[in-house]
Short mmCIF file of C-alpha atoms in Angstrom, two decimals:
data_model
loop_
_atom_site.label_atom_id
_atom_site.label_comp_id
_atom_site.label_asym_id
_atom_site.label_seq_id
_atom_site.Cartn_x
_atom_site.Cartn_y
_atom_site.Cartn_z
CA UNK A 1 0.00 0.00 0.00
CA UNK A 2 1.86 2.94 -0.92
CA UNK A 3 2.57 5.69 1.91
CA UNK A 4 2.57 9.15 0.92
CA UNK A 5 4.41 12.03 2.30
CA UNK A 6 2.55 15.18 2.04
CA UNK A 7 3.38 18.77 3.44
CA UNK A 8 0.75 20.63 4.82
CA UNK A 9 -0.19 24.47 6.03
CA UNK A 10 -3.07 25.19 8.24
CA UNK A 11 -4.16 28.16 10.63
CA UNK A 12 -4.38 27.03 14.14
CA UNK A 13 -7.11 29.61 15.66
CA UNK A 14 -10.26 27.09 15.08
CA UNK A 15 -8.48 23.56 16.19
CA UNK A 16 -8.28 22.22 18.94
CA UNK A 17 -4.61 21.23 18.12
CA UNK A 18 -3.20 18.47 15.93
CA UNK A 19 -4.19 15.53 17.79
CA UNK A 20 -8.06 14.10 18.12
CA UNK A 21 -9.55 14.90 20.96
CA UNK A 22 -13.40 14.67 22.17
CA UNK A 23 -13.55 18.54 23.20
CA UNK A 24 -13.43 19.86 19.61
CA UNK A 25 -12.51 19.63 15.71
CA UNK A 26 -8.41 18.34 15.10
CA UNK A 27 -6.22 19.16 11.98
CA UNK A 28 -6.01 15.49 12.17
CA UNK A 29 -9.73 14.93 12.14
CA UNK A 30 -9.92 17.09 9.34
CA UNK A 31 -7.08 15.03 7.34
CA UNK A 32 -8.03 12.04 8.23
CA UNK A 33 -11.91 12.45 7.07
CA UNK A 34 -10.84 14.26 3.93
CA UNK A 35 -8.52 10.95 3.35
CA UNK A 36 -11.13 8.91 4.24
CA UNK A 37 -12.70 9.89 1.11
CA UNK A 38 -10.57 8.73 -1.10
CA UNK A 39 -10.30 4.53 0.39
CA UNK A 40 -11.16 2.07 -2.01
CA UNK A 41 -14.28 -0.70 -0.84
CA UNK A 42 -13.58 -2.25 2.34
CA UNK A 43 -10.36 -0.23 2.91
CA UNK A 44 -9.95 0.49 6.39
CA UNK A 45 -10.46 4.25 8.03
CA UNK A 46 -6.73 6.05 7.27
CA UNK A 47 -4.98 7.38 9.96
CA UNK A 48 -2.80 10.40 9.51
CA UNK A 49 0.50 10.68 11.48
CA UNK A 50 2.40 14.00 11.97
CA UNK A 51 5.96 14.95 12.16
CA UNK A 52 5.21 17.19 15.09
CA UNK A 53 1.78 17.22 17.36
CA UNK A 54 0.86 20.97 17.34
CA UNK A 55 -0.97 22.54 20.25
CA UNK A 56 -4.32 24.29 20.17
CA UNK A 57 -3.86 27.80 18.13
CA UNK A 58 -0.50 26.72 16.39
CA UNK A 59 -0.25 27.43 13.00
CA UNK A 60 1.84 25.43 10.59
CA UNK A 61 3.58 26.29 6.99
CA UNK A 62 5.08 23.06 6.68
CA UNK A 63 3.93 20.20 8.89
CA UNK A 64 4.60 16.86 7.01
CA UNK A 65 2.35 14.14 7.51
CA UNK A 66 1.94 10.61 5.94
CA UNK A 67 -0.93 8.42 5.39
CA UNK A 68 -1.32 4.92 3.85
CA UNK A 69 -3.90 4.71 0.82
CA UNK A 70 -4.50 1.50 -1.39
CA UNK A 71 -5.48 3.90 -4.59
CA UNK A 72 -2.64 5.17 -6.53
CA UNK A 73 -2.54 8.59 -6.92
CA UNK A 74 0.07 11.15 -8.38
CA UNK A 75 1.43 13.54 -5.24
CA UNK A 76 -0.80 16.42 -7.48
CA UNK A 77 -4.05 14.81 -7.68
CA UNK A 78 -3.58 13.76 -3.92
CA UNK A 79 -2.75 17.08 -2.79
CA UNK A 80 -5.94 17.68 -5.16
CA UNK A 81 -7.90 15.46 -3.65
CA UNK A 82 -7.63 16.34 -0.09
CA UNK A 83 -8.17 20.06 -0.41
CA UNK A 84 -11.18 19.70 -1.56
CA UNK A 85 -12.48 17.37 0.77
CA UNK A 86 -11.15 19.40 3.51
CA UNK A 87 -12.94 22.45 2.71
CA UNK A 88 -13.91 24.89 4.29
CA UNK A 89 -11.07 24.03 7.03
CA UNK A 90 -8.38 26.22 7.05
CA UNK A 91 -6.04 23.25 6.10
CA UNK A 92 -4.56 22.71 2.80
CA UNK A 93 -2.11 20.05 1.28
CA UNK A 94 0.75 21.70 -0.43
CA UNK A 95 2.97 18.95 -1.80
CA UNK A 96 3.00 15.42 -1.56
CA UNK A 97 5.59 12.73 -2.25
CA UNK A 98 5.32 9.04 -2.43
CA UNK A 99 7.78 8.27 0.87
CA UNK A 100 10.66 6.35 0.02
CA UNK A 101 11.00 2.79 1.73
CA UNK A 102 11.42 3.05 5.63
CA UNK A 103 10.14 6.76 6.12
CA UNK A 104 8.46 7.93 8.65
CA UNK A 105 7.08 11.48 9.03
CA UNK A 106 7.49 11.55 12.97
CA UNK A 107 9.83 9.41 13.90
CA UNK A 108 12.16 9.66 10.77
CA UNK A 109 12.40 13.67 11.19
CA UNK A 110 15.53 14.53 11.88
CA UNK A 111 15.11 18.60 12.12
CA UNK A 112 12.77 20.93 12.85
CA UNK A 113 11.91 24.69 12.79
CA UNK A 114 9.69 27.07 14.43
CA UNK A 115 9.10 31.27 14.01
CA UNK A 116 7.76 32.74 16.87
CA UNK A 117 6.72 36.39 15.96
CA UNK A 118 5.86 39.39 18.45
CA UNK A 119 4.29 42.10 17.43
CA UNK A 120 6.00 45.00 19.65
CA UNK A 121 4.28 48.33 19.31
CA UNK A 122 1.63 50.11 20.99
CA UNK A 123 -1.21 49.49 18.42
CA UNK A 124 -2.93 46.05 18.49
CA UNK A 125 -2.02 44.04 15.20
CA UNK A 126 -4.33 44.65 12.32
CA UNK A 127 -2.99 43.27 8.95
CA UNK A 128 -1.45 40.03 11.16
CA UNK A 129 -4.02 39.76 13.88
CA UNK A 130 -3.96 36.13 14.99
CA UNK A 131 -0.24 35.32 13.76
CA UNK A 132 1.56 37.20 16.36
CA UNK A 133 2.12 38.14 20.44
CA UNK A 134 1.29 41.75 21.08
CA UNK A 135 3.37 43.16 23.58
CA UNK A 136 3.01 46.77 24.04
CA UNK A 137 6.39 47.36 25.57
CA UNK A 138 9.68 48.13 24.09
CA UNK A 139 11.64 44.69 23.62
CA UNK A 140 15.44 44.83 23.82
CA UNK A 141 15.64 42.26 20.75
CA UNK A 142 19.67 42.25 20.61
CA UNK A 143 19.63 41.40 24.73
CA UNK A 144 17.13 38.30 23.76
CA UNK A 145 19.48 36.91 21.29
CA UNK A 146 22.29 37.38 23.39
CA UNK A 147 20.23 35.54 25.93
CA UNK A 148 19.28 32.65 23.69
CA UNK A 149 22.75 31.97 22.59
CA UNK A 150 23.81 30.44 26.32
CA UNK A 151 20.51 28.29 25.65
CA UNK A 152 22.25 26.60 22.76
CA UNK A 153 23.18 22.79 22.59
CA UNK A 154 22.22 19.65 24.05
CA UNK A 155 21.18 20.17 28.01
CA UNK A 156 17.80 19.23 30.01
CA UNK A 157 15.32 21.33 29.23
CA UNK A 158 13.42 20.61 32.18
CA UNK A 159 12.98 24.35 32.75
CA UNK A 160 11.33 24.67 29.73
CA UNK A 161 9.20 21.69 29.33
CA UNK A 162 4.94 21.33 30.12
CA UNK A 163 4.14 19.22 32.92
CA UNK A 164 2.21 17.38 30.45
CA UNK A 165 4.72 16.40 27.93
CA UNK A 166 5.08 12.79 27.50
CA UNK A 167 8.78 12.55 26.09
CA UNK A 168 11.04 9.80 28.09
CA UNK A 169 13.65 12.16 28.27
CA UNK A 170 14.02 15.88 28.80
CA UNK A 171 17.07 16.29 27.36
CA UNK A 172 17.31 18.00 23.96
CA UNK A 173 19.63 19.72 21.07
CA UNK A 174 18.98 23.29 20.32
CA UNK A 175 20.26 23.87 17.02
CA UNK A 176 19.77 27.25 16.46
CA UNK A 177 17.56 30.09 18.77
CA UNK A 178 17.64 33.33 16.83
CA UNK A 179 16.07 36.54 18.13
CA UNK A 180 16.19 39.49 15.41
CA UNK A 181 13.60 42.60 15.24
CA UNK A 182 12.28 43.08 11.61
CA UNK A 183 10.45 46.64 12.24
CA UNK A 184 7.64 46.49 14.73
CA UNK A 185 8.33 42.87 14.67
CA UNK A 186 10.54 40.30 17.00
CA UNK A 187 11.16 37.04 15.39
CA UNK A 188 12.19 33.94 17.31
CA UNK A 189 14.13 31.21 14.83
CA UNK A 190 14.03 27.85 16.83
CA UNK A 191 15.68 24.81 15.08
CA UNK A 192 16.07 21.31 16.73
CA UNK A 193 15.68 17.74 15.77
CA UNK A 194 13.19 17.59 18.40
CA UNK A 195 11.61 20.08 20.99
CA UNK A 196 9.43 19.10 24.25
CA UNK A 197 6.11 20.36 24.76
CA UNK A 198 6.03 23.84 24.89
CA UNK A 199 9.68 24.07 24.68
CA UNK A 200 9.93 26.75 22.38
CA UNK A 201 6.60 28.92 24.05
CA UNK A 202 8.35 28.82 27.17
CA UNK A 203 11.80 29.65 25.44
CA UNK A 204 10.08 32.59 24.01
CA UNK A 205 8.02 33.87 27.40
CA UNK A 206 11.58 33.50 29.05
CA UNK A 207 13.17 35.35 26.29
CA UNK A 208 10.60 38.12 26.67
CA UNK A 209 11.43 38.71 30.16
CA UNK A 210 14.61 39.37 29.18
CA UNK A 211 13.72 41.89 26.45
CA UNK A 212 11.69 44.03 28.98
CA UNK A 213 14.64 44.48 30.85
CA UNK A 214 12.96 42.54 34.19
CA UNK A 215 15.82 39.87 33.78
CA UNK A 216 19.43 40.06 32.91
CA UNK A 217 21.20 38.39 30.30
CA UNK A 218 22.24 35.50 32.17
CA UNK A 219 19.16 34.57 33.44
CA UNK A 220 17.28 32.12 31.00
CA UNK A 221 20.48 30.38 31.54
CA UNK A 222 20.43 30.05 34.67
CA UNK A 223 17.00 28.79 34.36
CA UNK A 224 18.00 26.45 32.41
CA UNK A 225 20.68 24.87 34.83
CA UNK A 226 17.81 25.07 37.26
CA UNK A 227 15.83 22.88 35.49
CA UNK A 228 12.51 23.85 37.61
CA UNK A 229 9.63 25.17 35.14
CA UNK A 230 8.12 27.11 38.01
CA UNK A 231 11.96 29.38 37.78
CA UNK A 232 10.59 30.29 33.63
CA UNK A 233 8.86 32.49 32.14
CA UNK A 234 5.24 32.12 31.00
CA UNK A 235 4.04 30.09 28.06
CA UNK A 236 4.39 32.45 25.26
CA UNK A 237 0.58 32.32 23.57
CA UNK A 238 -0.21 30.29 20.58
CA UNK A 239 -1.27 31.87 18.11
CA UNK A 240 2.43 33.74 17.81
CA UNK A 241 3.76 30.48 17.08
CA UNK A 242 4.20 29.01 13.48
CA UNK A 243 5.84 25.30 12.73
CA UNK A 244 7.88 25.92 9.38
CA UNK A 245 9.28 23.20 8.14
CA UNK A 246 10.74 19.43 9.13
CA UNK A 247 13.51 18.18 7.57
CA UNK A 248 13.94 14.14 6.55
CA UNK A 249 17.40 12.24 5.76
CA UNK A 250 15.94 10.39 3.15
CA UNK A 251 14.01 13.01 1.49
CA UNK A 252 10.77 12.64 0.08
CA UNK A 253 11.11 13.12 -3.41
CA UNK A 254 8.78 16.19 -3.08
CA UNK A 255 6.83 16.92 -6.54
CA UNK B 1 -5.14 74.37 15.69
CA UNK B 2 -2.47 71.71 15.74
CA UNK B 3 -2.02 69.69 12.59
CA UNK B 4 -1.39 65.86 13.55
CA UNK B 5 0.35 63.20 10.70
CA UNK B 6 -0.42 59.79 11.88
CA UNK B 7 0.45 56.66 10.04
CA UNK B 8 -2.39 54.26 9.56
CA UNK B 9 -2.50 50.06 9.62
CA UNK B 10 -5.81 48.54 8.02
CA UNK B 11 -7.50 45.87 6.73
CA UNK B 12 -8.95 46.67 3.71
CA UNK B 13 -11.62 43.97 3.42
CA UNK B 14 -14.40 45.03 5.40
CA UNK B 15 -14.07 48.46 4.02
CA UNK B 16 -15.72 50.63 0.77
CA UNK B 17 -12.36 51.71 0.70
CA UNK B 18 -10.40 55.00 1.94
CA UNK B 19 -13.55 57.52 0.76
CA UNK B 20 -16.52 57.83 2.56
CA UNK B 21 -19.04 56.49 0.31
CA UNK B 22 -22.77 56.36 1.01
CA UNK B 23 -22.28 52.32 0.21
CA UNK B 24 -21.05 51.07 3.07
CA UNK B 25 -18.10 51.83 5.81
CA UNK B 26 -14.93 53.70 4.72
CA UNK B 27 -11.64 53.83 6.60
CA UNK B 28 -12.01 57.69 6.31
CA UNK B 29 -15.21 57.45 8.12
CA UNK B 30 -13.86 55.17 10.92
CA UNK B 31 -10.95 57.37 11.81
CA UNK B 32 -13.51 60.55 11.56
CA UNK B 33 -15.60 59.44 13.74
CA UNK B 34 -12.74 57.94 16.39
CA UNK B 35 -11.65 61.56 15.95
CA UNK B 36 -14.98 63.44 16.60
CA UNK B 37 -14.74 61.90 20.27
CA UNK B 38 -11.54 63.61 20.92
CA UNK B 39 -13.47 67.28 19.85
CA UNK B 40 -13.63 70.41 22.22
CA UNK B 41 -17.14 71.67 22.86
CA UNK B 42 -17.86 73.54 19.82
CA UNK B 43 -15.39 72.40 17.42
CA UNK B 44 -16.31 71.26 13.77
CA UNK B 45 -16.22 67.99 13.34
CA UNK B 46 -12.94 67.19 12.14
CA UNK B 47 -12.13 65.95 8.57
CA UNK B 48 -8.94 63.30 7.71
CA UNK B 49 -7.16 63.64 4.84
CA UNK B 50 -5.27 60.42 3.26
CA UNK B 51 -1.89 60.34 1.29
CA UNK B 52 -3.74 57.68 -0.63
CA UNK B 53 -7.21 57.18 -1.27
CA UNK B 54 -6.85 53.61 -1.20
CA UNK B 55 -9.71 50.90 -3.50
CA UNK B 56 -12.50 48.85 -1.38
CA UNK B 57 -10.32 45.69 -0.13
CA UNK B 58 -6.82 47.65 -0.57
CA UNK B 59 -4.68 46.86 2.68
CA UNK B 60 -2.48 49.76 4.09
CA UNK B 61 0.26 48.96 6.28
CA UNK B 62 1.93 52.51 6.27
CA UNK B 63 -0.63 54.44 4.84
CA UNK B 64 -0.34 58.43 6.30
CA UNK B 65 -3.39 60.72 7.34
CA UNK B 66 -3.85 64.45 8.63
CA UNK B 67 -6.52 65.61 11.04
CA UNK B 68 -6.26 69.29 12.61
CA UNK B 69 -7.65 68.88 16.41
CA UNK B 70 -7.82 72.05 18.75
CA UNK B 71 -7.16 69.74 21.66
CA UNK B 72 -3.27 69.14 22.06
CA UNK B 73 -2.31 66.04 22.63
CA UNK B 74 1.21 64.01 22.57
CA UNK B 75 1.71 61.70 19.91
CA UNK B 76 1.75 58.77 21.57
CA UNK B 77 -1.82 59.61 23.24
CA UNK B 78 -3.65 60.57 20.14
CA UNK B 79 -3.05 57.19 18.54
CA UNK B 80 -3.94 55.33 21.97
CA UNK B 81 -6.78 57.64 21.84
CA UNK B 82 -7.72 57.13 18.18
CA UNK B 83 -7.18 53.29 18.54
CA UNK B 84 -9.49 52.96 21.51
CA UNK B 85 -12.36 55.05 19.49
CA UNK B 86 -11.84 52.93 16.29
CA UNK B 87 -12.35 49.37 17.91
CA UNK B 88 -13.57 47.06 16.53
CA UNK B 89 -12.57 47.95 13.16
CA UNK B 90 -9.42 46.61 11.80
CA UNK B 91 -7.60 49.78 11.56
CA UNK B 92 -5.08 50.73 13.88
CA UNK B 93 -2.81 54.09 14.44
CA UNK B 94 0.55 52.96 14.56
CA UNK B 95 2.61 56.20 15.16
CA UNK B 96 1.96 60.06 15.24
CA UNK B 97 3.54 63.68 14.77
CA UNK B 98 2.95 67.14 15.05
CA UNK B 99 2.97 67.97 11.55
CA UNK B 100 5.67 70.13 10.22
CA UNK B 101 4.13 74.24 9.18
CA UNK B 102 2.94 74.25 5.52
CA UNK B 103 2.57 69.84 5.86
CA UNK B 104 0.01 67.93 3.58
CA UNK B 105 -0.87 64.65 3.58
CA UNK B 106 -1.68 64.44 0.35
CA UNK B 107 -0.10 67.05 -1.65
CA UNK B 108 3.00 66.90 0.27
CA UNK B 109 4.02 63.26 -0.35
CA UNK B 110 7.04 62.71 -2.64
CA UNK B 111 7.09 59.44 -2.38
CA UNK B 112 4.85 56.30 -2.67
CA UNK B 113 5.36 52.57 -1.99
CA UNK B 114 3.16 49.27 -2.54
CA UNK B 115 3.43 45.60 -2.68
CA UNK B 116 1.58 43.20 -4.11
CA UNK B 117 1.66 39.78 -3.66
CA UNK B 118 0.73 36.54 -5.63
CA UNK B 119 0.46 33.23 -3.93
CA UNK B 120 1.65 30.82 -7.08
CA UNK B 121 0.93 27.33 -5.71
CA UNK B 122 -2.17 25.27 -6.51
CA UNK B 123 -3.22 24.57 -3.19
CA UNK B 124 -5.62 27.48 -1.96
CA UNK B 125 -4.10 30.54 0.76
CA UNK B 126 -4.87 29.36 4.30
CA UNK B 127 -2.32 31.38 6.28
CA UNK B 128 -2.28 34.32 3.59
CA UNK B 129 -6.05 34.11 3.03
CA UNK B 130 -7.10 37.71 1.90
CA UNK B 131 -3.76 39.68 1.63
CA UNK B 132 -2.56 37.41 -1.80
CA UNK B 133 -3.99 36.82 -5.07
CA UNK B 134 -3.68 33.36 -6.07
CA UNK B 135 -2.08 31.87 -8.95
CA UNK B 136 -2.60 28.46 -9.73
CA UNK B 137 -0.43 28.51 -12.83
CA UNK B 138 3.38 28.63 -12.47
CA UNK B 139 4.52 32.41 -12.88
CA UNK B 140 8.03 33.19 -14.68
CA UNK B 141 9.21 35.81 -12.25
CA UNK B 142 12.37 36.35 -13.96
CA UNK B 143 10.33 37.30 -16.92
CA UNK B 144 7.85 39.26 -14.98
CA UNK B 145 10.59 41.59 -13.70
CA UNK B 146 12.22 41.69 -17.32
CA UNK B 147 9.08 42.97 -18.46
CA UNK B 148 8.27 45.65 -15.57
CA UNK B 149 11.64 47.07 -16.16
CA UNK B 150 10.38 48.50 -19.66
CA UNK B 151 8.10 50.48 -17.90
CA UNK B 152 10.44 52.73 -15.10
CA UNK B 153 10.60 56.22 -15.90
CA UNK B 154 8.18 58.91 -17.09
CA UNK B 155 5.72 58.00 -19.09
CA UNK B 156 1.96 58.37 -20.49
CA UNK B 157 0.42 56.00 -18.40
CA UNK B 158 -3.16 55.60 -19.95
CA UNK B 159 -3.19 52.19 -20.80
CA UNK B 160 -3.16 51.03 -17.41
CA UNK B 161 -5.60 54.01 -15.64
CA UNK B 162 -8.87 53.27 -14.48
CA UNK B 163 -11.78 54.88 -16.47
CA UNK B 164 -12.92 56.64 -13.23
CA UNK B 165 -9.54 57.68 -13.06
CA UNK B 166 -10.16 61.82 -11.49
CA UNK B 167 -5.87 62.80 -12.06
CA UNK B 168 -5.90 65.84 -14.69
CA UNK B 169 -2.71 64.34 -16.21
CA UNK B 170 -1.91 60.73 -17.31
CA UNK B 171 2.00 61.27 -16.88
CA UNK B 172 3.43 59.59 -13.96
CA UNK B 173 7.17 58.60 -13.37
CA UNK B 174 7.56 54.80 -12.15
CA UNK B 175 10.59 54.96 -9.90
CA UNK B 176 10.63 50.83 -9.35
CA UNK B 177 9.00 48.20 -10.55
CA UNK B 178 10.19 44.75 -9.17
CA UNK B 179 9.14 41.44 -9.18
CA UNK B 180 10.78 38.76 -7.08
CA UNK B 181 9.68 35.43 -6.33
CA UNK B 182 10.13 34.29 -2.53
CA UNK B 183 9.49 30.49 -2.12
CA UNK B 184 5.85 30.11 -3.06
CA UNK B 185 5.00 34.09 -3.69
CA UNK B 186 5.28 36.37 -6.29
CA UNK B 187 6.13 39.88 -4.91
CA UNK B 188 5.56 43.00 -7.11
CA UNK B 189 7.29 46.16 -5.07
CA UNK B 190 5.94 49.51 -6.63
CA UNK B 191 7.15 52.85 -6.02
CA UNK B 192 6.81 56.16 -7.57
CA UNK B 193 6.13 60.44 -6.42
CA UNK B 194 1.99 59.12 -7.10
CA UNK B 195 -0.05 56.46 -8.76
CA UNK B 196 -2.54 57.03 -11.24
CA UNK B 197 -6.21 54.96 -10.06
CA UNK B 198 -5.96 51.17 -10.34
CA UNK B 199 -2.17 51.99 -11.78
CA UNK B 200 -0.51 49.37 -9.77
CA UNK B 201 -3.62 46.87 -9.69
CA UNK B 202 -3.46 47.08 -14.15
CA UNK B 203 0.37 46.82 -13.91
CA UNK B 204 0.29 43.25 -12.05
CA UNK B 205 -2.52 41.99 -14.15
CA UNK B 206 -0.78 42.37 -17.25
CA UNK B 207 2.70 41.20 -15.74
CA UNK B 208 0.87 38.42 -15.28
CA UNK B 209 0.44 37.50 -18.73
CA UNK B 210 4.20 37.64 -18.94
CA UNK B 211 4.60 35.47 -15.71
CA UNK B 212 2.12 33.03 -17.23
CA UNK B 213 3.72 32.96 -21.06
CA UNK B 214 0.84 33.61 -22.71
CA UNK B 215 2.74 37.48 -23.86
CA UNK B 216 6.44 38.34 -24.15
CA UNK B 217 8.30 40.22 -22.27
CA UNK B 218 7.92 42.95 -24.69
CA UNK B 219 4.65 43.26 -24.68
CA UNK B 220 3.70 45.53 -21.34
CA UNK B 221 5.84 48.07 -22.84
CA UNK B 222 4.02 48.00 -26.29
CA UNK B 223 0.94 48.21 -23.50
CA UNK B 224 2.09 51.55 -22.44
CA UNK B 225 3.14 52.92 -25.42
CA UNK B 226 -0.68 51.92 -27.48
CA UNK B 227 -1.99 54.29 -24.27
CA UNK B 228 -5.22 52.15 -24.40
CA UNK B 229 -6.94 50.50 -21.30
CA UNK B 230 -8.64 47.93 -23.01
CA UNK B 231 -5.38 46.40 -24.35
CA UNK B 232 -4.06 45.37 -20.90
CA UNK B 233 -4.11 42.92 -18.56
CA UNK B 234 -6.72 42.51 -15.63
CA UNK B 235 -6.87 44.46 -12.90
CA UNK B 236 -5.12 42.25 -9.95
CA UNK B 237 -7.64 41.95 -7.19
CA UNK B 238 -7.46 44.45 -4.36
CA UNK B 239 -6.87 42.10 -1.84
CA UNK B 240 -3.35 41.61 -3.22
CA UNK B 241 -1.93 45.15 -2.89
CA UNK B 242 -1.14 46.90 0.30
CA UNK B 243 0.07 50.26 0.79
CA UNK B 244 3.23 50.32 2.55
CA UNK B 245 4.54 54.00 3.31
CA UNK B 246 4.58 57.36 2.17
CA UNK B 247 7.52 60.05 2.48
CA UNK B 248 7.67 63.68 3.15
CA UNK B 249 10.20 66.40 2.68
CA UNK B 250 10.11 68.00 5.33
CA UNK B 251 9.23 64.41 7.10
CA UNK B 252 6.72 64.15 10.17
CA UNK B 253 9.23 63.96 13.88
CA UNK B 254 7.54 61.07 14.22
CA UNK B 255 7.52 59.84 17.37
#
């Protein structure tokens, strides 16, 4: 049966998250109906997987997912195929791949990145309401990334991890955690092969402490060596957060 | 009575456009009316006066506006107080200045900037929904820019002027014209002293063609020269182009 690889965007505001859950409608739910669709007789109900299980509010530009179908279908039609069936979710499939032999979009993922974007002016956002933190008070963007830097590299991330996340092991690489102000903006670059749950929210809400000036430098550091999520900052809110891309070693052979 | 400049942020979509119109709600009309609460007892109602007097479902990011108020009031309190009378309407003051003796909002503006943005992939805009036009068709880029470079400079700019077009004179001087494609968008950066009516809107359409193959990149320039309307492209839809800043000599002190 062949498994396809397909990369997808969606807008986090009306979903409950990736993952099904009973209290409301998933990006998975979605997916996995609009694949359902397309199963030949007596096929049985597809399920989708994701390369990284987004929370509630979390947009994506380039999730990957995979899902098994019997019927053969070029990565065009599929991608096709499932945004129409997927209408009128804010979801779409944006290229698909037939996955070479032995991938997996989770567990074969070998690097990801996140943007995190503030929006740091007095005016409320307007043209990118729902896409970014507001916060209303001058951020020292140069002190952030400056900050982030001692964050880089394999440690515990304890500090910086939900009490809910399920990983065995708190211990992560940060690959790269950039902090540069575009005009009114502040953009967060976070690039791991894996984060925790809420790891890079609570990176950012740390961060922003910083760039207020209510923390020094050296503090998210010394968070970090703390390793006690009750030392952090808050959970920086959703909606500021975008997944951009995962990166596989096989590619897909994207179309 | 103090002259304020204030640059403006808006949506365009919900809007008639800048003009008050007897159609529906204007941007003008919002900001008027955000601005009549700020009126001493007695005083006229006040009027605002746009660099631009941007199409219905035309975004501004930078847009710049004038209102004379007798009340005097910092910078930084007239937009907080102009922001809390225009709620909920998606338009936001993002900075302010006492305007500099003999400054116009309009007729003082020596410089104009807008972008416009394609989305070229088939799958539909989900994050990008209503600020991109979308493309389905592979664009040429390369050629698109080729093409717009014919058309820098002074020129007779009929063929791509709305009929309803009020300017006395057709001339305008295109300072830039680009066209740059950035991973699944099209980007069309315009800038010039002023813009005739649907100028930048008939410019994309028809670099569109180019972009698409179905006219060389010759042929916008043959457009121009023929001065007739009805031998260009389409006008791109407003929800494409946003108007990014204005400049002044003097400039605003903004604050």
């Amino acid at each position: 049966m062949p498994l396809y690889a397909i990369t997808i965007e969606y807008d986090g505001a009306p979903f409950v998250g990736w993952q099904r859950q009973d209290t409301g409608l998933s990006v998975q739910q979605v997916l996995e109906e609009a694949a359902a669709a397309l199963l030949l007789p007596g096929e049985a109900p597809p399920e989708v997987v994701a390369a990284g299980r987004t929370d509630a509010g979390v947009h994506a530009a380039g999730q990957v997912v995979q899902v098994a179908l019997a019927r053969d279908l070029t990565p065009a039609k599929l991608c096709e195929a499932l945004n129409h069936h997927a209408r009128p979710h804010p979801v779409a499939a944006i290229r698909a791949a037939l996955a070479p032999e032995g991938w997996h979009a989770r567990f074969g993922a070998v690097h990801r990145g996140y943007r995190y974007r503030i929006l740091n002016r007095r005016a409320r956002p307007v043209l990118d309401g729902g896409r970014v933190w507001h916060i209303r008070h001058p951020l020292d963007a140069a002190a952030m990334h400056a900050a982030a830097q001692g964050l880089l590299g394999r440690h515990d991330f304890s500090a910086f991890r939900a009490a809910a996340c399920q990983a065995k092991s708190p211990l992560r690489t940060l690959d790269r955690l950039d902090v540069a102000r575009i005009g009114a903006e502040v953009v967060v670059t976070a690039e791991a092969r894996s984060f925790l749950h809420h790891q890079v929210r609570n990176l950012v809400g740390t961060l922003a402490e910083v760039g207020l000036g209510r923390r020094p430098v050296s503090w998210p550091r010394a968070v970090l060596e703390g390793r006690d999520r009750a030392k952090a900052g808050q959970t920086a809110p959703a909606e500021g957060l975008c997944f951009e891309f995962v990166r596989y070693d096989p590619e897909p052979g994207w179309a």
